[in-house]
GROMACS .gro file of C-alpha atoms in nm:
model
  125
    1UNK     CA    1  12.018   5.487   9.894
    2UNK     CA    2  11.934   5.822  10.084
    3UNK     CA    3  12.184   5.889  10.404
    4UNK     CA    4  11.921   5.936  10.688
    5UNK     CA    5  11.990   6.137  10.997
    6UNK     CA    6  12.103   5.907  11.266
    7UNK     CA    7  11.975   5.912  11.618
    8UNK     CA    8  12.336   6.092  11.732
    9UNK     CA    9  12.250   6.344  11.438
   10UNK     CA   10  11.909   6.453  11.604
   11UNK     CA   11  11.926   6.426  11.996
   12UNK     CA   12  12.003   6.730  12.127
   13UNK     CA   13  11.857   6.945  11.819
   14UNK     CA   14  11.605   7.193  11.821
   15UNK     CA   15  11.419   6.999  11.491
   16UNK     CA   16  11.090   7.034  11.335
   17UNK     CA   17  10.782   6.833  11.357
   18UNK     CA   18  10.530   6.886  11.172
   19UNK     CA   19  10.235   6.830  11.440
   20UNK     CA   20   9.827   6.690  11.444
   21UNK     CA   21   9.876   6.391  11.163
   22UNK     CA   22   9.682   6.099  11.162
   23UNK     CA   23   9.808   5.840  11.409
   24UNK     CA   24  10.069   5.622  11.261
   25UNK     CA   25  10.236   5.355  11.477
   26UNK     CA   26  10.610   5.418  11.482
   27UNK     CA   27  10.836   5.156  11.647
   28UNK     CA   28  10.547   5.037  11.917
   29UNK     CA   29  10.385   5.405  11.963
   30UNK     CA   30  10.110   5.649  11.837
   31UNK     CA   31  10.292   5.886  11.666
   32UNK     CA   32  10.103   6.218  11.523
   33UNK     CA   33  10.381   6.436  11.396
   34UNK     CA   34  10.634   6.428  11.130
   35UNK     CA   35  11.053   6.470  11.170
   36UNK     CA   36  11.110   6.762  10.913
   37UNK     CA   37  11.357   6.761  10.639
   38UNK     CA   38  11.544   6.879  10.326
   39UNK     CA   39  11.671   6.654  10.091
   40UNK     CA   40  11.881   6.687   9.779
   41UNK     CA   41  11.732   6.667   9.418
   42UNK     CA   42  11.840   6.353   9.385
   43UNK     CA   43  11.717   6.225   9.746
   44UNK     CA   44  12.053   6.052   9.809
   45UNK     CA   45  12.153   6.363  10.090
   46UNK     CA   46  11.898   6.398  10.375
   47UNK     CA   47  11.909   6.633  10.660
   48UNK     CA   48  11.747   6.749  10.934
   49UNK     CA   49  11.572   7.111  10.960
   50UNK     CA   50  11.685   7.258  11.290
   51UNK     CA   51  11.621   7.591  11.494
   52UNK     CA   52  11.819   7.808  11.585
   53UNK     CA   53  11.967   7.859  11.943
   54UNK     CA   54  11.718   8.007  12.157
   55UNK     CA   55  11.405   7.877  12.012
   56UNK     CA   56  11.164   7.754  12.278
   57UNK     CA   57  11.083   7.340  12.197
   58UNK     CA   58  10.757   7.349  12.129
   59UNK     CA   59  10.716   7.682  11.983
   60UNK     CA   60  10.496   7.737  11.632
   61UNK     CA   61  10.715   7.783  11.364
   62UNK     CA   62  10.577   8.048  11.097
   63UNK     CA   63  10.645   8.169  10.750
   64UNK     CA   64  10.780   8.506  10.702
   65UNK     CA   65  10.731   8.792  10.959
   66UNK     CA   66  10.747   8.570  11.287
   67UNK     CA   67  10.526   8.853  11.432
   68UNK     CA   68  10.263   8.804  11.189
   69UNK     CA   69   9.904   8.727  11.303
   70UNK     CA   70   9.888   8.346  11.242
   71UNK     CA   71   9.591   8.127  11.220
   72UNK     CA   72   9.495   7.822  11.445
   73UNK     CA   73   9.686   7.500  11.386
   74UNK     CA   74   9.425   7.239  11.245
   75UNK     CA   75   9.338   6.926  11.426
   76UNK     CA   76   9.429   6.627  11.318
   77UNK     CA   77   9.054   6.572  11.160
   78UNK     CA   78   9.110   6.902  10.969
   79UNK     CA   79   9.483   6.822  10.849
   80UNK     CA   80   9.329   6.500  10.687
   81UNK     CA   81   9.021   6.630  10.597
   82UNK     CA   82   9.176   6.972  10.388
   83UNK     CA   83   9.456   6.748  10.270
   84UNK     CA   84   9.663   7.036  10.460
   85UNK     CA   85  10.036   6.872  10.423
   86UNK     CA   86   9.929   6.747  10.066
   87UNK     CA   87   9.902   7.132   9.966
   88UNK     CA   88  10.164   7.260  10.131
   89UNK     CA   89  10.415   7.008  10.076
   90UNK     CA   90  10.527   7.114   9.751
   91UNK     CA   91  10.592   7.490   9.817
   92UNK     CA   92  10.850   7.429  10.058
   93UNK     CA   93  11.215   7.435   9.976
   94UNK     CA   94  11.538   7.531  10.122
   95UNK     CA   95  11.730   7.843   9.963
   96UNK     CA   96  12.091   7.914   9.818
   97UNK     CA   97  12.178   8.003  10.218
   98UNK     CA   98  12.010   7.652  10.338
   99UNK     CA   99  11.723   7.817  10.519
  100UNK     CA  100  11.369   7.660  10.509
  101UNK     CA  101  11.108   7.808  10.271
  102UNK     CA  102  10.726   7.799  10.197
  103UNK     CA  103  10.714   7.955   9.847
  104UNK     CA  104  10.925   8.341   9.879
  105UNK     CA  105  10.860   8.333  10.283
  106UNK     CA  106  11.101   8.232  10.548
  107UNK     CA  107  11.052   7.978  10.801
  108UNK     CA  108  11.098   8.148  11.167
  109UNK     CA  109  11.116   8.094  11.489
  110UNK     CA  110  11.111   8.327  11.760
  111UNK     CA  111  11.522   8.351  11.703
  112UNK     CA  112  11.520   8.352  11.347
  113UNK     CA  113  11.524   8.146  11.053
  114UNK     CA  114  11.492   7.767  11.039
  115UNK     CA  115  11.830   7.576  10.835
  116UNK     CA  116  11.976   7.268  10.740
  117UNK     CA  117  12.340   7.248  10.713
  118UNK     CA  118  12.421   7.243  10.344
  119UNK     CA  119  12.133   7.140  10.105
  120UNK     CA  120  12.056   7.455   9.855
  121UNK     CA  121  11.785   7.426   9.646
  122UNK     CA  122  11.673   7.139   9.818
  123UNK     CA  123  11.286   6.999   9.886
  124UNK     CA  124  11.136   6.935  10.200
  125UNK     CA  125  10.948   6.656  10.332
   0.00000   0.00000   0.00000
């Protein structure tokens, strides 16, 4: 069985949600995001992606240059629509230094690269 982050391990982080989902009722409330993660090959190690200090919550997270033009985020209509996580999902990875991939491109924030503590090689989801 998979060791989940805890609710100690993410209050207080700077984590990643993945954002404009298709309502999904979590625990009593309309939820429309997604808790970002690596996890091991085996999916037995889980944890969480986090920013780095002195990322603004709430910022867009991008993929490579962080002062790359970037497209508009899709609505939730067009993220279920274009099947947007679907295609996406399986490019992204975490590297031999633990950072947070899409295919050969960095994920960034405004202060740099997006980690998880220890899984190399992993896949995220």
């Amino acid at each position: 069985m998979a060791s989940l982050p805890t609710q100690q391990d993410i209050e207080g982080q700077l984590v990643v949600v993945l954002a404009n989902l298709k309502s999904r009722n979590m625990a009593g409330v309309a939820s429309h995001g997604m808790l970002l993660c690596a996890s091991d090959s085996s999916h037995e190690k889980v944890e969480l992606l986090v920013c780095p200090e002195g990322a603004v919550p709430g910022e867009r997270i991008k993929f490579g240059d962080f002062e790359a033009e970037q497209s508009d985020a899709h609505t939730e209509n067009q993220m279920k629509k274009k099947k947007t996580w679907e295609k996406v999902a399986p490019g992204l990875n975490t590297t031999d230094a633990c950072v947070a991939a899409y295919k050969d491109m960095q994920m960034v924030t405004s202060a740099g690269a997006v980690t998880c503590a220890s899984i190399k090689g992993g896949t995220i989801g």
